[in-house]
mmCIF file of C-alpha atoms in Angstrom:
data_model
loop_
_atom_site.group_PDB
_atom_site.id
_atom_site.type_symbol
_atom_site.label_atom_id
_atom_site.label_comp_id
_atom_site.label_asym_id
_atom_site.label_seq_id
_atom_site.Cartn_x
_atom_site.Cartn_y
_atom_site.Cartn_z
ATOM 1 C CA UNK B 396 13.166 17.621 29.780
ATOM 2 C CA UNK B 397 16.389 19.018 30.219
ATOM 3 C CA UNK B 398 18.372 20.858 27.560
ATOM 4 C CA UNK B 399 21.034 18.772 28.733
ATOM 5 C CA UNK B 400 19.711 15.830 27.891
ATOM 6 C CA UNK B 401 22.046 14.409 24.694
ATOM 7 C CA UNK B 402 20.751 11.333 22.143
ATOM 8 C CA UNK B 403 23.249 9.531 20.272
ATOM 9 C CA UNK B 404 23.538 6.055 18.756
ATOM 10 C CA UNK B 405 23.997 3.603 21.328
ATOM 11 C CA UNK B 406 27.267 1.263 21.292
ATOM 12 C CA UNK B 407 28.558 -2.243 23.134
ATOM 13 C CA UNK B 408 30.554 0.435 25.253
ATOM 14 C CA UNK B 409 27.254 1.792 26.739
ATOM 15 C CA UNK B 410 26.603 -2.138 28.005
ATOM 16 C CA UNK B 411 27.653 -1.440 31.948
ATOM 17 C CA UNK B 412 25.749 2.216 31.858
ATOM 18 C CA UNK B 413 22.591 0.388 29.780
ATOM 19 C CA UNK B 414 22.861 -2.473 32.697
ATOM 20 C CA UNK B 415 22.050 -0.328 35.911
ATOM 21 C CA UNK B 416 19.393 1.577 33.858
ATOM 22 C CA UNK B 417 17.667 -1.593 32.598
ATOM 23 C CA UNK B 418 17.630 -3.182 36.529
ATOM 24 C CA UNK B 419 16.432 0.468 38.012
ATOM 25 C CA UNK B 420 13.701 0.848 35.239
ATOM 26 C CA UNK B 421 12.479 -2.589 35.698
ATOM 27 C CA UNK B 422 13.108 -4.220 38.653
ATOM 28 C CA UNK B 423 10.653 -6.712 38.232
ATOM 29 C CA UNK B 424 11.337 -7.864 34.628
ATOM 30 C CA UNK B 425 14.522 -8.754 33.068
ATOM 31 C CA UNK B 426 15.472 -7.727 29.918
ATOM 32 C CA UNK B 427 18.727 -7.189 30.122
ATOM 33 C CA UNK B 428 19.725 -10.551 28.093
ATOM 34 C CA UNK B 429 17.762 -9.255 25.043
ATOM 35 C CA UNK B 430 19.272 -5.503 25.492
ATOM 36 C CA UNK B 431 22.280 -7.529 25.770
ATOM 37 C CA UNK B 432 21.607 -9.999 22.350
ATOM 38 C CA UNK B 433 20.587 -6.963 20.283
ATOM 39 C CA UNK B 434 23.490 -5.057 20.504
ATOM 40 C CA UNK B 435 25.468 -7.606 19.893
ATOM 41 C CA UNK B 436 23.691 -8.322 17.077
ATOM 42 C CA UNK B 437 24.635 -5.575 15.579
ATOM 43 C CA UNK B 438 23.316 -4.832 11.878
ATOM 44 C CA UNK B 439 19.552 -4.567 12.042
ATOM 45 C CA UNK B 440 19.357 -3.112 15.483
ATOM 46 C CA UNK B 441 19.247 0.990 16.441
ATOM 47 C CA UNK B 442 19.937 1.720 19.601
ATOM 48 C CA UNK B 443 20.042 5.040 20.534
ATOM 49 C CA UNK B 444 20.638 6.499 24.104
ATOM 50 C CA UNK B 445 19.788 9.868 26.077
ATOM 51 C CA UNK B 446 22.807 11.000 28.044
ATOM 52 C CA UNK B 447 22.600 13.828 30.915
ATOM 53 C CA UNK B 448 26.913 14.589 31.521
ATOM 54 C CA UNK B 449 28.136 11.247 31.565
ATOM 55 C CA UNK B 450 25.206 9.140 33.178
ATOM 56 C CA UNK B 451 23.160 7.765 30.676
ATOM 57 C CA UNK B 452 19.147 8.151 31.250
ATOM 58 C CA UNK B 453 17.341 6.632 28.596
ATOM 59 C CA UNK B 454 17.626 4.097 25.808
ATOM 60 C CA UNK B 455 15.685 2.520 22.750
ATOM 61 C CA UNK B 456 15.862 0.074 20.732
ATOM 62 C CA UNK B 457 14.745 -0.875 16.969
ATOM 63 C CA UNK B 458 15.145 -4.213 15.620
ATOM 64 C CA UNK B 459 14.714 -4.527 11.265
ATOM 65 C CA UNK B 460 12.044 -7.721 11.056
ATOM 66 C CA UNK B 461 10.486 -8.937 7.784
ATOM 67 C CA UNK B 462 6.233 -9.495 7.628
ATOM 68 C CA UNK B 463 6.166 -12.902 5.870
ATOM 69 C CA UNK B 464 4.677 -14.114 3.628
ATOM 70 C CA UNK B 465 5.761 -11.178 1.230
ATOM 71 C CA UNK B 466 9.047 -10.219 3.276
ATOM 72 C CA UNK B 467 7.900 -6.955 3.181
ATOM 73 C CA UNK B 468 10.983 -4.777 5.989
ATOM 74 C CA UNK B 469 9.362 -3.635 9.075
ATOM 75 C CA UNK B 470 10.403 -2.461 12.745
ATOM 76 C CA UNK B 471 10.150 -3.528 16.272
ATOM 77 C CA UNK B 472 9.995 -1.064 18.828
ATOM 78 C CA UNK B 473 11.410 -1.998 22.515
ATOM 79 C CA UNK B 474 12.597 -1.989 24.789
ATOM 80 C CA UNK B 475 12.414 1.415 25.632
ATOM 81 C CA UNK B 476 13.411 3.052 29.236
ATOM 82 C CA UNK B 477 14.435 5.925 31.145
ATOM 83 C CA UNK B 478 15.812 6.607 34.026
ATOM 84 C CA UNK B 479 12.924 6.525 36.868
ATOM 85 C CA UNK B 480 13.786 9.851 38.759
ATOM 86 C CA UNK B 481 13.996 11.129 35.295
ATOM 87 C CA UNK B 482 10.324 9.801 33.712
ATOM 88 C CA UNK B 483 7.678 11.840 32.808
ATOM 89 C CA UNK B 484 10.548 14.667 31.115
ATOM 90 C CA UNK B 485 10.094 13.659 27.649
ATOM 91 C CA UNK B 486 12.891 11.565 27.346
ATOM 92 C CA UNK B 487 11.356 8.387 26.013
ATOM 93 C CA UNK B 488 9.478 10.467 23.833
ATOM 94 C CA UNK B 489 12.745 12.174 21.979
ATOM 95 C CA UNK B 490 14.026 8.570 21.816
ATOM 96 C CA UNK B 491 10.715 7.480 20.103
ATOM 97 C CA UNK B 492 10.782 10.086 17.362
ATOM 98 C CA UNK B 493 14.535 10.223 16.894
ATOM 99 C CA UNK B 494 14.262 6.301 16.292
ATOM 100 C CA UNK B 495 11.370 6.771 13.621
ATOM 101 C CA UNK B 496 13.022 9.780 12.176
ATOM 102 C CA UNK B 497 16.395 7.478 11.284
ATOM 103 C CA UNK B 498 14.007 4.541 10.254
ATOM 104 C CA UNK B 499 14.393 5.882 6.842
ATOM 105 C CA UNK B 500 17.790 4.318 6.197
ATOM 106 C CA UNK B 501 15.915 1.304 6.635
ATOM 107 C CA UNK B 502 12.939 1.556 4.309
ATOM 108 C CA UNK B 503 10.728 0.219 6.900
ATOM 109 C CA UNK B 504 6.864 0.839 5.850
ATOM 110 C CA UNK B 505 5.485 0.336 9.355
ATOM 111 C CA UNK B 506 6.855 0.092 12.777
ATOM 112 C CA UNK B 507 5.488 -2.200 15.752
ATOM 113 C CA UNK B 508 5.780 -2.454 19.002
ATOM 114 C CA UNK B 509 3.985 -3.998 21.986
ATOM 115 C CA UNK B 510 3.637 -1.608 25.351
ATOM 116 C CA UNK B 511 1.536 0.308 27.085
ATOM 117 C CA UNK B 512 -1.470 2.641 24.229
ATOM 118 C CA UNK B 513 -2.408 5.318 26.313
ATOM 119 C CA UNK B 514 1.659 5.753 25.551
ATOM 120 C CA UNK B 515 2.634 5.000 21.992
ATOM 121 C CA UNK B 516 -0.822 6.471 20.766
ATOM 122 C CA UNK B 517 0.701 9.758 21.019
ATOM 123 C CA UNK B 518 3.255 9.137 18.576
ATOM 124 C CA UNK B 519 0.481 7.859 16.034
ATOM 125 C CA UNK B 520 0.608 4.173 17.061
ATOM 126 C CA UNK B 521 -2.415 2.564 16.391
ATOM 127 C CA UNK B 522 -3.942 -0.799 18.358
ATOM 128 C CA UNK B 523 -5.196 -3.924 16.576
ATOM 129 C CA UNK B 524 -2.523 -4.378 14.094
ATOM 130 C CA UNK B 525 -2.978 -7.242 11.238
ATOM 131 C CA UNK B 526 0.324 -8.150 11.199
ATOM 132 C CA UNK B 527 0.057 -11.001 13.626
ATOM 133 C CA UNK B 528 3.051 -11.042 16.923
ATOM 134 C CA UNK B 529 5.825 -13.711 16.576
ATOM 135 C CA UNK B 530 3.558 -15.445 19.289
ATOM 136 C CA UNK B 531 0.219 -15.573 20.492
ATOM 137 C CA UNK B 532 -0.314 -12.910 22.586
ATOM 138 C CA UNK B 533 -2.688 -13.153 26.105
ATOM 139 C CA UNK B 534 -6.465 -11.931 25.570
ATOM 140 C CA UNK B 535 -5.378 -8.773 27.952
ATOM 141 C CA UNK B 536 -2.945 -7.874 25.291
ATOM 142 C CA UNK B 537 -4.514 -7.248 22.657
ATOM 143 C CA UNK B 538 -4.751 -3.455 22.167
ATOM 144 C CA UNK B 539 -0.847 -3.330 23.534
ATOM 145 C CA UNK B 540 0.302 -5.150 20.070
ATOM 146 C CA UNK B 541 0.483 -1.752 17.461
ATOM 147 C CA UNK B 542 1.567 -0.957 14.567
ATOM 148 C CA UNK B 543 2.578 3.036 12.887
ATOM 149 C CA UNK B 544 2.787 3.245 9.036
ATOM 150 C CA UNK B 545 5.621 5.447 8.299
ATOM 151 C CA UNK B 546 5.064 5.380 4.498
ATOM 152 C CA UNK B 547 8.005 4.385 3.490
ATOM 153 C CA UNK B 548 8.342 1.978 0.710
ATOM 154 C CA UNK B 549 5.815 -0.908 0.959
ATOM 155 C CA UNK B 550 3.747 -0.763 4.311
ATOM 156 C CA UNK B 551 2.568 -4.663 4.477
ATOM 157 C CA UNK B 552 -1.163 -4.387 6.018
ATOM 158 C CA UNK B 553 -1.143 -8.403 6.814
ATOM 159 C CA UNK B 554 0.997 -11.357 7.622
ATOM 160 C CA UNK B 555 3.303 -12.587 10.298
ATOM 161 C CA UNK B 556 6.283 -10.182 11.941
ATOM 162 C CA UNK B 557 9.582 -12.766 12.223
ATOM 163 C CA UNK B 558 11.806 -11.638 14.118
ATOM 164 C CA UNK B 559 15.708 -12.542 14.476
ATOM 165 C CA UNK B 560 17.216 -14.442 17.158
ATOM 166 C CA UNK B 561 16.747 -12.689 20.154
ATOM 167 C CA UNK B 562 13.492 -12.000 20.063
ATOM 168 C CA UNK B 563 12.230 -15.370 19.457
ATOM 169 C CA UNK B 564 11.765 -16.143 23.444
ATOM 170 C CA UNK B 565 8.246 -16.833 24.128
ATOM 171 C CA UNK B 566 8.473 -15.086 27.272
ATOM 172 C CA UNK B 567 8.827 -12.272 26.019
ATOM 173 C CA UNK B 568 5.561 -12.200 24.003
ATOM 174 C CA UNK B 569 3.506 -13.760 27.559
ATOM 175 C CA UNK B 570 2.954 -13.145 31.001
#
């Protein structure tokens, strides 16, 4: 990855920049109105993004959830992109650890996120989590839900991850 390559914390302003990223990454899913929801959500959401000059390249977000029934804080990881003449530099990797590094404000205890193992296994994710998805995930998804203790505070081992607002499309958690 470049040296060029600048993170910061993402901001409403980055919306049109996050827009054409979002449609070049994935032009066959849209999830530009939940990129769109989070940040305006606002508290409980990190997004951070990966700027090369003034064209941004890469973005991530974080969304605080609660595991219920013990309301015990915990993280959801996504969406996460980069630009696609950019992929395979690192970028969604810095963006990864950067995120879990400024977790600690939040006193989450374990971080989930549902993608691609072969992917998130590198940064200690681990498939077959206990805490059970907002919605029943497809058969062929099962090793793609995971879940990365960080140690902070309580790590809740089992229960149900409830999620705010925009997250609470079914389509998002199907095919």
């Amino acid at each position: 990855m470049s040296d060029m390559t600048e993170l910061r914390l993402g901001t409403l302003q980055d919306l049109p920049g996050l827009e054409n990223l979002y449609r070049a990454a994935f032009p066959e899913e849209d999830l530009l109105p939940l990129v769109r929801s989070l940040l305006q959500e606002g508290d409980g959401v990190l997004s951070l993004v990966a700027l090369q000059g003034d064209r941004l390249v890469g973005h991530v977000l974080y969304t605080r959830c609660s595991v219920e029934p013990d309301g015990h804080v915990a993280a959801l990881l996504g969406p996460l992109c980069a630009a696609p003449d950019l992929q395979k530099q690192g970028i969604g990797g810095r963006l990864v650890r950067e995120g879990l590094t400024r977790l600690s404000d939040w006193q989450v205890g374990k971080v989930l996120v549902l993608g691609d193992p072969n992917y998130y296994g590198r940064f200690g994710f681990q498939p077959g989590s206990r805490i059970a998805p907002p919605y029943a995930l497809p058969t062929e998804w099962a090793e793609a839900w995971q879940s990365l203790d960080l140690g902070a505070g309580t790590a809740p081992n089992t229960g149900t991850l409830m999620v705010p607002a925009p997250w609470r499309n079914r389509s998002l958690w199907s095919e």
